[in-house]
């Protein structure tokens, strides 16, 4: 294709209204970020990972008040959020996939397998959990501030891609229970930002030590 090919004006006329409508929606402002929210695949914790996991935990507790923690992966987060207005398009860049929210009931043993995965991968985005890694092992692993009990059950919110074994995850292979929702992960992020805006709050994220690596 080159400049010798003339655009079909009838086709342009047909799709132009849809293109304009899409651009209007993508540019719609849903909130405001006080600072640049960045990813960092080489760090155990990142601003973007905390934002992502906190939004997921927020929605999980709405869907099921017994949810205690959230889990995502670094590779699932595809963009940063720049300081300033947050638009629908920005959230599409962060999560371009059609992943949907999923709540799992896991044994304490499977939660410990989750901790082992985080140790091997140098940390992952989580909410409601704290993990300290030392000398290649989990030195401390807490959920809602308490140590994991191998014989207890835990409710965790994640998304279907991971629950189905994506990103080489095996510790979700035998949950005590699983409930899938039609709630898209992307919609969850939008709702989280919009809810903050309704409360006249901005998106503010900090590193809080939820995942630490001690050399």
Short mmCIF file of C-alpha atoms in Angstrom, two decimals:
data_model
loop_
_atom_site.label_atom_id
_atom_site.label_comp_id
_atom_site.label_asym_id
_atom_site.label_seq_id
_atom_site.Cartn_x
_atom_site.Cartn_y
_atom_site.Cartn_z
CA UNK A 1 0.00 0.00 0.00
CA UNK A 2 1.22 3.52 -0.83
CA UNK A 3 -0.07 7.03 -1.53
CA UNK A 4 -1.34 5.95 -4.95
CA UNK A 5 -4.24 4.16 -3.24
CA UNK A 6 -7.10 6.56 -2.66
CA UNK A 7 -9.20 6.22 0.49
CA UNK A 8 -12.80 5.18 -0.04
CA UNK A 9 -14.79 8.17 1.19
CA UNK A 10 -17.91 6.08 1.73
CA UNK A 11 -16.07 3.80 4.17
CA UNK A 12 -14.57 6.77 6.00
CA UNK A 13 -18.01 8.35 6.27
CA UNK A 14 -19.36 5.07 7.66
CA UNK A 15 -16.82 4.58 10.44
CA UNK A 16 -16.11 8.23 11.32
CA UNK A 17 -18.97 8.56 13.87
CA UNK A 18 -17.85 5.37 15.63
CA UNK A 19 -14.23 6.55 15.67
CA UNK A 20 -15.26 9.89 17.17
CA UNK A 21 -17.39 8.17 19.82
CA UNK A 22 -14.54 5.82 20.73
CA UNK A 23 -12.03 8.66 21.00
CA UNK A 24 -14.42 10.62 23.22
CA UNK A 25 -14.78 7.65 25.58
CA UNK A 26 -11.04 6.92 25.66
CA UNK A 27 -10.33 10.55 26.55
CA UNK A 28 -12.93 10.66 29.33
CA UNK A 29 -11.29 11.68 32.63
CA UNK A 30 -12.17 9.42 35.55
CA UNK A 31 -9.69 10.59 38.19
CA UNK A 32 -6.40 12.25 38.97
CA UNK A 33 -3.00 10.86 39.98
CA UNK A 34 -0.83 13.01 42.22
CA UNK A 35 2.40 11.45 40.99
CA UNK A 36 3.87 9.17 38.35
CA UNK A 37 2.88 5.58 39.18
CA UNK A 38 5.54 3.31 37.76
CA UNK A 39 6.17 -0.38 37.23
CA UNK A 40 9.45 -2.09 38.13
CA UNK A 41 9.85 -5.73 37.16
CA UNK A 42 13.21 -5.90 38.93
CA UNK A 43 11.94 -4.80 42.34
CA UNK A 44 9.92 -6.87 44.82
CA UNK A 45 7.34 -4.07 45.06
CA UNK A 46 6.35 -1.20 42.77
CA UNK A 47 3.94 1.72 42.88
CA UNK A 48 1.97 0.34 39.95
CA UNK A 49 1.88 -3.14 41.45
CA UNK A 50 0.51 -1.78 44.73
CA UNK A 51 -2.13 0.31 42.92
CA UNK A 52 -3.18 -2.69 40.86
CA UNK A 53 -3.35 -5.10 43.80
CA UNK A 54 -5.13 -2.59 46.04
CA UNK A 55 -7.80 -1.98 43.39
CA UNK A 56 -8.25 -5.73 43.00
CA UNK A 57 -8.59 -6.23 46.77
CA UNK A 58 -11.08 -3.32 46.96
CA UNK A 59 -13.31 -4.99 44.38
CA UNK A 60 -12.83 -8.45 45.88
CA UNK A 61 -14.14 -7.26 49.24
CA UNK A 62 -17.16 -5.74 47.51
CA UNK A 63 -17.95 -9.05 45.82
CA UNK A 64 -17.22 -11.12 48.93
CA UNK A 65 -16.58 -9.47 52.33
CA UNK A 66 -14.58 -12.52 53.42
CA UNK A 67 -11.84 -11.90 50.85
CA UNK A 68 -8.54 -11.39 52.67
CA UNK A 69 -5.93 -10.82 49.98
CA UNK A 70 -5.30 -10.11 46.31
CA UNK A 71 -2.70 -11.46 43.90
CA UNK A 72 -1.53 -10.34 40.47
CA UNK A 73 1.69 -10.62 38.46
CA UNK A 74 4.15 -8.04 37.22
CA UNK A 75 3.83 -9.20 33.61
CA UNK A 76 0.07 -8.59 33.65
CA UNK A 77 0.51 -4.85 34.16
CA UNK A 78 1.27 -3.29 30.78
CA UNK A 79 1.71 0.45 31.40
CA UNK A 80 2.45 3.11 33.97
CA UNK A 81 0.11 5.92 35.01
CA UNK A 82 1.44 9.43 34.50
CA UNK A 83 0.78 12.21 36.98
CA UNK A 84 -2.33 14.23 36.20
CA UNK A 85 -5.68 13.27 34.74
CA UNK A 86 -6.41 9.55 34.51
CA UNK A 87 -8.51 8.64 31.48
CA UNK A 88 -10.36 5.54 30.34
CA UNK A 89 -7.67 5.14 27.69
CA UNK A 90 -4.95 5.14 30.32
CA UNK A 91 -6.60 2.20 32.08
CA UNK A 92 -6.93 0.32 28.77
CA UNK A 93 -3.17 0.72 28.37
CA UNK A 94 -2.57 -0.67 31.86
CA UNK A 95 -4.87 -3.66 31.28
CA UNK A 96 -5.58 -4.27 27.57
CA UNK A 97 -6.76 -7.85 28.12
CA UNK A 98 -10.25 -9.20 28.78
CA UNK A 99 -9.26 -10.76 32.11
CA UNK A 100 -12.08 -11.15 34.64
CA UNK A 101 -12.11 -11.19 38.43
CA UNK A 102 -11.99 -14.55 40.18
CA UNK A 103 -12.20 -15.39 43.90
CA UNK A 104 -10.52 -18.55 45.15
CA UNK A 105 -10.72 -20.33 48.47
CA UNK A 106 -7.28 -21.80 49.14
CA UNK A 107 -5.73 -24.00 51.78
CA UNK A 108 -2.93 -22.69 53.96
CA UNK A 109 -0.64 -25.07 52.11
CA UNK A 110 -1.47 -23.49 48.75
CA UNK A 111 -0.90 -20.04 50.21
CA UNK A 112 2.57 -21.18 51.20
CA UNK A 113 3.09 -22.37 47.61
CA UNK A 114 2.10 -18.86 46.52
CA UNK A 115 4.80 -17.48 48.83
CA UNK A 116 7.34 -19.85 47.28
CA UNK A 117 6.41 -18.57 43.81
CA UNK A 118 6.93 -15.00 44.97
CA UNK A 119 10.31 -15.93 46.40
CA UNK A 120 11.39 -17.52 43.10
CA UNK A 121 10.14 -14.59 41.01
CA UNK A 122 11.42 -11.81 43.27
CA UNK A 123 8.02 -10.64 44.47
CA UNK A 124 4.68 -10.01 42.80
CA UNK A 125 1.85 -7.47 43.26
CA UNK A 126 -0.23 -8.40 46.31
CA UNK A 127 -2.72 -6.78 48.67
CA UNK A 128 -3.49 -7.86 52.23
CA UNK A 129 -0.22 -9.79 52.43
CA UNK A 130 3.30 -9.16 53.68
CA UNK A 131 6.30 -11.21 52.62
CA UNK A 132 9.91 -10.93 53.75
CA UNK A 133 12.41 -12.87 51.64
CA UNK A 134 15.84 -13.63 53.06
CA UNK A 135 18.56 -15.85 51.59
CA UNK A 136 16.18 -17.12 48.92
CA UNK A 137 13.50 -18.22 51.39
CA UNK A 138 10.31 -16.82 52.88
CA UNK A 139 11.39 -15.53 56.28
CA UNK A 140 7.97 -14.10 57.15
CA UNK A 141 4.64 -14.44 55.37
CA UNK A 142 1.54 -12.75 56.77
CA UNK A 143 -2.03 -12.37 55.59
CA UNK A 144 -4.00 -9.58 57.24
CA UNK A 145 -1.11 -9.28 59.69
CA UNK A 146 -1.19 -12.91 60.83
CA UNK A 147 1.09 -15.85 59.95
CA UNK A 148 -0.31 -18.41 57.55
CA UNK A 149 -1.84 -21.43 59.28
CA UNK A 150 -1.37 -24.56 57.11
CA UNK A 151 -4.74 -25.99 58.21
CA UNK A 152 -6.74 -22.75 57.68
CA UNK A 153 -8.66 -21.61 54.59
CA UNK A 154 -8.13 -18.28 52.86
CA UNK A 155 -10.11 -16.29 50.30
CA UNK A 156 -8.04 -14.58 47.66
CA UNK A 157 -9.10 -12.43 44.72
CA UNK A 158 -7.19 -12.69 41.46
CA UNK A 159 -8.21 -13.00 37.80
CA UNK A 160 -9.10 -15.88 35.52
CA UNK A 161 -5.88 -15.90 33.48
CA UNK A 162 -3.83 -16.62 36.59
CA UNK A 163 -6.44 -18.93 38.12
CA UNK A 164 -6.26 -20.97 34.91
CA UNK A 165 -2.49 -21.40 35.23
CA UNK A 166 -1.16 -18.41 33.30
CA UNK A 167 2.34 -17.09 34.07
CA UNK A 168 3.40 -20.63 35.07
CA UNK A 169 1.27 -20.60 38.20
CA UNK A 170 0.52 -24.01 39.69
CA UNK A 171 -0.65 -23.17 43.22
CA UNK A 172 -4.18 -22.39 41.99
CA UNK A 173 -4.55 -25.88 40.50
CA UNK A 174 -6.69 -27.36 43.28
CA UNK A 175 -8.71 -24.65 45.07
CA UNK A 176 -11.20 -25.53 47.76
CA UNK A 177 -13.68 -23.34 45.86
CA UNK A 178 -13.66 -20.98 42.89
CA UNK A 179 -16.11 -18.30 41.84
CA UNK A 180 -15.76 -16.49 38.53
CA UNK A 181 -17.33 -13.09 37.93
CA UNK A 182 -18.26 -11.15 34.80
CA UNK A 183 -16.40 -8.20 36.33
CA UNK A 184 -13.50 -7.33 34.02
CA UNK A 185 -10.23 -6.44 35.68
CA UNK A 186 -10.05 -3.30 33.54
CA UNK A 187 -13.49 -2.23 34.78
CA UNK A 188 -12.30 -2.80 38.33
CA UNK A 189 -9.40 -0.38 37.87
CA UNK A 190 -11.73 2.23 36.35
CA UNK A 191 -14.25 1.85 39.17
CA UNK A 192 -11.51 2.14 41.79
CA UNK A 193 -10.19 5.40 40.32
CA UNK A 194 -13.71 6.76 39.82
CA UNK A 195 -14.67 5.91 43.40
CA UNK A 196 -11.69 7.87 44.69
CA UNK A 197 -12.75 10.82 42.53
CA UNK A 198 -16.29 10.67 43.93
CA UNK A 199 -14.78 10.96 47.40
CA UNK A 200 -12.78 13.96 46.12
CA UNK A 201 -9.58 11.94 46.50
CA UNK A 202 -6.68 11.50 44.11
CA UNK A 203 -4.84 8.31 43.25
CA UNK A 204 -2.00 8.20 45.76
CA UNK A 205 0.28 5.20 46.01
CA UNK A 206 3.38 4.51 48.09
CA UNK A 207 5.84 1.71 48.67
CA UNK A 208 4.91 0.25 52.04
CA UNK A 209 7.20 -2.74 52.37
CA UNK A 210 4.55 -5.36 51.70
CA UNK A 211 7.19 -7.38 49.82
CA UNK A 212 10.81 -7.10 50.93
CA UNK A 213 14.01 -8.85 49.95
CA UNK A 214 16.75 -8.89 52.59
CA UNK A 215 20.13 -9.74 51.11
#
